[in-house]
One Martini backbone bead per residue (centre of mass of N, CA, C, O) as a GRO file, in nm:
protein
  246
    1MET     BB    1   0.058   0.063  -0.020
    2ILE     BB    2   0.307   0.246   0.005
    3ARG     BB    3   0.413   0.198  -0.281
    4ALA     BB    4   0.171   0.307  -0.431
    5LYS     BB    5   0.188   0.598  -0.321
    6LEU     BB    6   0.479   0.653  -0.413
    7PHE     BB    7   0.426   0.610  -0.716
    8PHE     BB    8   0.209   0.831  -0.743
    9ILE     BB    9   0.387   1.072  -0.658
   10LEU     BB   10   0.606   1.035  -0.879
   11CYS     BB   11   0.418   1.078  -1.121
   12ILE     BB   12   0.331   1.365  -1.055
   13LEU     BB   13   0.616   1.494  -1.053
   14GLY     BB   14   0.689   1.410  -1.344
   15SER     BB   15   0.465   1.560  -1.490
   16PHE     BB   16   0.547   1.845  -1.398
   17PHE     BB   17   0.835   1.841  -1.519
   18LEU     BB   18   0.757   1.778  -1.814
   19SER     BB   19   0.568   2.022  -1.863
   20GLY     BB   20   0.784   2.240  -1.804
   21TYR     BB   21   0.983   2.157  -2.029
   22VAL     BB   22   0.791   2.188  -2.270
   23THR     BB   23   0.721   2.485  -2.223
   24ALA     BB   24   1.012   2.594  -2.247
   25GLU     BB   25   1.057   2.493  -2.540
   26VAL     BB   26   0.824   2.649  -2.673
   27GLN     BB   27   0.916   2.936  -2.588
   28LYS     BB   28   1.191   2.919  -2.728
   29GLU     BB   29   1.079   2.883  -3.017
   30LYS     BB   30   0.905   3.144  -3.023
   31SER     BB   31   1.138   3.348  -2.970
   32GLY     BB   32   1.280   3.270  -3.254
   33GLU     BB   33   0.989   3.371  -3.423
   34VAL     BB   34   1.011   3.671  -3.426
   35PHE     BB   35   0.860   3.942  -3.588
   36GLU     BB   36   1.009   4.201  -3.777
   37LEU     BB   37   0.899   4.487  -3.928
   38GLY     BB   38   1.037   4.755  -3.911
   39GLU     BB   39   1.114   5.033  -4.116
   40ILE     BB   40   0.927   5.323  -4.243
   41VAL     BB   41   1.034   5.549  -4.497
   42VAL     BB   42   0.918   5.877  -4.593
   43THR     BB   43   0.991   6.056  -4.890
   44ALA     BB   44   1.066   6.383  -5.050
   45ASN     BB   45   1.060   6.589  -5.346
   46SER     BB   46   1.023   6.838  -5.577
   47GLU     BB   47   0.989   6.645  -5.829
   48ALA     BB   48   0.729   6.488  -5.715
   49ILE     BB   49   0.505   6.703  -5.747
   50SER     BB   50   0.453   6.674  -6.062
   51LYS     BB   51   0.315   6.376  -6.016
   52VAL     BB   52   0.058   6.495  -5.812
   53ALA     BB   53   0.053   6.769  -5.983
   54THR     BB   54  -0.032   7.058  -6.136
   55THR     BB   55   0.218   7.236  -6.328
   56GLU     BB   56   0.324   7.579  -6.337
   57THR     BB   57   0.559   7.785  -6.539
   58ILE     BB   58   0.759   8.090  -6.493
   59ASP     BB   59   1.017   8.245  -6.632
   60ARG     BB   60   1.238   8.493  -6.702
   61ASP     BB   61   1.179   8.517  -7.006
   62GLN     BB   62   0.868   8.556  -6.978
   63ILE     BB   63   0.875   8.807  -6.802
   64GLN     BB   64   1.026   8.989  -7.010
   65LEU     BB   65   0.848   8.945  -7.265
   66ASN     BB   66   0.567   9.042  -7.097
   67ASP     BB   67   0.617   9.258  -6.879
   68PHE     BB   68   0.622   9.169  -6.575
   69ASN     BB   69   0.598   9.358  -6.271
   70SER     BB   70   0.431   9.137  -6.119
   71ILE     BB   71   0.306   8.857  -5.977
   72ALA     BB   72   0.015   8.903  -6.070
   73ASP     BB   73   0.074   8.922  -6.373
   74ALA     BB   74   0.190   8.634  -6.399
   75LEU     BB   75  -0.049   8.468  -6.275
   76ASP     BB   76  -0.270   8.568  -6.484
   77ALA     BB   77  -0.130   8.374  -6.719
   78MET     BB   78  -0.239   8.132  -6.576
   79PRO     BB   79  -0.396   7.846  -6.572
   80GLY     BB   80  -0.653   7.817  -6.324
   81LEU     BB   81  -0.626   8.135  -6.259
   82ALA     BB   82  -0.742   8.407  -6.043
   83ILE     BB   83  -0.763   8.767  -6.037
   84SER     BB   84  -0.850   8.984  -5.768
   85THR     BB   85  -1.001   9.287  -5.637
   86GLY     BB   86  -1.029   9.447  -5.355
   87SER     BB   87  -1.116   9.700  -5.129
   88ARG     BB   88  -0.782   9.743  -5.084
   89ASN     BB   89  -0.635   9.705  -5.359
   90GLU     BB   90  -0.594   9.388  -5.365
   91ALA     BB   91  -0.460   9.093  -5.458
   92TYR     BB   92  -0.630   8.785  -5.540
   93VAL     BB   93  -0.621   8.433  -5.513
   94ASN     BB   94  -0.759   8.179  -5.745
   95VAL     BB   95  -0.786   7.811  -5.723
   96ARG     BB   96  -1.027   7.617  -5.811
   97GLY     BB   97  -1.207   7.788  -5.578
   98PHE     BB   98  -0.963   7.874  -5.409
   99ASN     BB   99  -0.839   8.067  -5.192
  100GLN     BB  100  -0.556   8.205  -5.038
  101ARG     BB  101  -0.579   8.030  -4.777
  102TYR     BB  102  -0.529   7.760  -4.986
  103VAL     BB  103  -0.284   7.947  -5.134
  104PRO     BB  104   0.017   7.964  -5.071
  105ILE     BB  105   0.314   8.163  -5.032
  106PHE     BB  106   0.644   8.119  -5.157
  107PHE     BB  107   0.996   8.197  -5.070
  108ASP     BB  108   1.223   7.984  -5.130
  109GLY     BB  109   1.029   7.774  -4.952
  110ILE     BB  110   0.904   8.006  -4.776
  111PRO     BB  111   0.667   8.116  -4.593
  112TRP     BB  112   0.420   8.379  -4.670
  113TYR     BB  113   0.312   8.624  -4.428
  114ILE     BB  114   0.061   8.825  -4.280
  115PRO     BB  115  -0.025   8.913  -3.962
  116TYR     BB  116  -0.309   9.031  -3.995
  117ASP     BB  117  -0.445   8.792  -4.228
  118GLY     BB  118  -0.225   8.619  -4.423
  119TYR     BB  119  -0.218   8.802  -4.669
  120VAL     BB  120  -0.073   8.833  -4.993
  121ASP     BB  121   0.029   9.083  -5.217
  122PRO     BB  122   0.118   9.024  -5.548
  123GLY     BB  123   0.113   9.330  -5.652
  124GLU     BB  124   0.377   9.410  -5.451
  125ILE     BB  125   0.553   9.206  -5.613
  126SER     BB  126   0.837   9.205  -5.767
  127THR     BB  127   1.023   9.087  -6.072
  128GLY     BB  128   1.326   9.185  -6.061
  129ASN     BB  129   1.437   8.903  -5.876
  130ILE     BB  130   1.301   8.681  -6.059
  131SER     BB  131   1.327   8.349  -6.194
  132ARG     BB  132   1.067   8.183  -6.073
  133ILE     BB  133   0.726   8.049  -6.119
  134THR     BB  134   0.528   7.820  -5.919
  135LEU     BB  135   0.231   7.618  -5.986
  136SER     BB  136   0.053   7.402  -5.764
  137LYS     BB  137  -0.215   7.207  -5.835
  138GLY     BB  138  -0.395   7.082  -5.594
  139ALA     BB  139  -0.277   6.801  -5.437
  140SER     BB  140  -0.023   6.859  -5.270
  141SER     BB  141   0.247   6.811  -5.117
  142THR     BB  142   0.353   6.773  -4.780
  143LEU     BB  143   0.611   6.945  -4.810
  144TYR     BB  144   0.440   7.226  -4.762
  145GLY     BB  145   0.202   7.146  -4.584
  146ALA     BB  146  -0.047   7.327  -4.488
  147ASN     BB  147  -0.293   7.482  -4.669
  148THR     BB  148  -0.299   7.308  -4.985
  149MET     BB  149  -0.571   7.253  -5.146
  150GLY     BB  150  -0.536   7.443  -5.407
  151GLY     BB  151  -0.220   7.516  -5.363
  152VAL     BB  152   0.108   7.642  -5.486
  153ILE     BB  153   0.330   7.927  -5.447
  154ASN     BB  154   0.659   7.954  -5.596
  155ILE     BB  155   0.925   8.178  -5.535
  156ILE     BB  156   1.219   8.237  -5.731
  157SER     BB  157   1.517   8.361  -5.696
  158MET     BB  158   1.799   8.486  -5.790
  159ARG     BB  159   2.116   8.333  -5.917
  160PRO     BB  160   2.434   8.326  -5.954
  161THR     BB  161   2.699   8.198  -6.208
  162GLU     BB  162   2.906   8.423  -6.188
  163SER     BB  163   3.151   8.629  -6.075
  164PHE     BB  164   2.996   8.856  -6.258
  165GLU     BB  165   2.667   9.011  -6.248
  166GLY     BB  166   2.397   9.189  -6.436
  167SER     BB  167   2.102   9.416  -6.424
  168VAL     BB  168   1.903   9.658  -6.625
  169LYS     BB  169   1.593   9.849  -6.566
  170PHE     BB  170   1.403  10.113  -6.749
  171ASN     BB  171   1.106  10.313  -6.694
  172TYR     BB  172   0.932  10.583  -6.873
  173GLY     BB  173   0.678  10.823  -6.805
  174LEU     BB  174   0.411  11.000  -6.712
  175ASP     BB  175   0.509  11.079  -6.407
  176ASN     BB  176   0.685  10.800  -6.428
  177TYR     BB  177   0.871  10.520  -6.275
  178ARG     BB  178   1.083  10.219  -6.347
  179GLY     BB  179   1.331  10.024  -6.159
  180THR     BB  180   1.612   9.781  -6.211
  181VAL     BB  181   1.867   9.622  -5.997
  182ASN     BB  182   2.125   9.364  -6.053
  183LEU     BB  183   2.371   9.196  -5.836
  184GLY     BB  184   2.635   8.939  -5.877
  185SER     BB  185   2.822   8.658  -5.712
  186MET     BB  186   3.051   8.377  -5.783
  187ILE     BB  187   3.246   8.212  -5.518
  188GLY     BB  188   3.262   7.921  -5.567
  189LYS     BB  189   3.026   7.819  -5.317
  190PHE     BB  190   2.966   8.121  -5.314
  191TYR     BB  191   2.695   8.372  -5.285
  192ILE     BB  192   2.571   8.696  -5.415
  193MET     BB  193   2.254   8.893  -5.404
  194GLY     BB  194   2.137   9.207  -5.541
  195GLY     BB  195   1.845   9.437  -5.513
  196PHE     BB  196   1.649   9.696  -5.699
  197THR     BB  197   1.315   9.849  -5.668
  198GLY     BB  198   1.133  10.117  -5.840
  199LEU     BB  199   0.831  10.323  -5.776
  200ASN     BB  200   0.696  10.621  -5.951
  201SER     BB  201   0.371  10.784  -5.911
  202ASP     BB  202   0.171  11.067  -5.922
  203TYR     BB  203  -0.055  10.977  -6.145
  204PHE     BB  204  -0.381  10.939  -6.290
  205GLU     BB  205  -0.558  10.965  -6.562
  206MET     BB  206  -0.836  11.062  -6.688
  207SER     BB  207  -1.078  11.031  -6.886
  208GLU     BB  208  -1.187  11.200  -7.167
  209ASP     BB  209  -1.505  11.128  -7.096
  210TYR     BB  210  -1.489  11.280  -6.841
  211VAL     BB  211  -1.736  11.459  -6.635
  212PRO     BB  212  -1.755  11.692  -6.424
  213PRO     BB  213  -1.919  11.848  -6.200
  214ASP     BB  214  -2.068  12.158  -6.171
  215GLU     BB  215  -2.115  12.105  -5.842
  216PRO     BB  216  -1.893  12.084  -5.622
  217ASP     BB  217  -1.835  11.854  -5.354
  218GLN     BB  218  -1.748  11.638  -5.105
  219ASP     BB  219  -1.910  11.384  -5.262
  220SER     BB  220  -1.762  11.407  -5.509
  221PRO     BB  221  -1.587  11.319  -5.749
  222GLU     BB  222  -1.357  11.365  -5.947
  223ARG     BB  223  -1.157  11.658  -6.029
  224GLY     BB  224  -1.033  11.668  -6.327
  225ASP     BB  225  -0.741  11.499  -6.474
  226GLU     BB  226  -0.693  11.374  -6.185
  227ARG     BB  227  -0.670  11.122  -5.974
  228ASP     BB  228  -0.739  11.065  -5.666
  229ASN     BB  229  -0.504  10.910  -5.487
  230SER     BB  230  -0.283  10.788  -5.735
  231TYR     BB  231  -0.032  10.756  -5.595
  232VAL     BB  232   0.305  10.593  -5.611
  233ARG     BB  233   0.518  10.417  -5.361
  234SER     BB  234   0.796  10.193  -5.442
  235HIS     BB  235   1.039   9.988  -5.252
  236THR     BB  236   1.295   9.732  -5.322
  237GLU     BB  237   1.505   9.530  -5.115
  238SER     BB  238   1.773   9.284  -5.179
  239ILE     BB  239   1.937   8.989  -5.023
  240LYS     BB  240   2.161   8.707  -5.117
  241VAL     BB  241   2.299   8.432  -4.932
  242GLY     BB  242   2.514   8.148  -5.026
  243PHE     BB  243   2.559   7.777  -5.023
  244MET     BB  244   2.723   7.527  -5.229
  245PRO     BB  245   2.811   7.201  -5.161
  246THR     BB  246   2.786   7.093  -5.495
   0.00000   0.00000   0.00000
């Protein structure tokens, strides 16, 4: 009877030891079969944008050929884009039904905003030192960030390629002038580019068909040959310093 009990106890202890050994072996096998997912890295570059969005470009030659004086003039020549003038006499951009809040303006890849309301007046940006203007319409790449549902306008400034280069442009009209001067130098891998653009206009003439009121008062429209408050003074200075590693 005692032997039978002893044999029974030994069987129970053996079964516990065997089950523990089998469990340890199974866990060891499972630990060696762990699947590692790895890392997934998503990158993008500027060339990829043209593959996911409709891109329009105006280069320096087209700007000079069409005599575009402002960014608004150049953008108005692009298909799928409309320029309107607001109550503050500022130009607003609309691309495929999206206003400028969803069509940000970048200058050399840097977002350009006005602290007051976020809108940039493209009519006040001179093309004197602009090399290229690119409009990416539609769902642009996330490379540009948020608020790009309508598209992205990227303005690229000029960069010198010679040891010394420059350009001068001057227009003169009736009591107004517009001038642009650009000078740059490329020394090794370093470059510097400076520019100046000036606009001075004393007034705009009224139409020859305009007839002023016989009895002028405070609420009457313009009187005389010159439009009231039509003078313009605008000067832009820019300097660009860079390093080309390759």
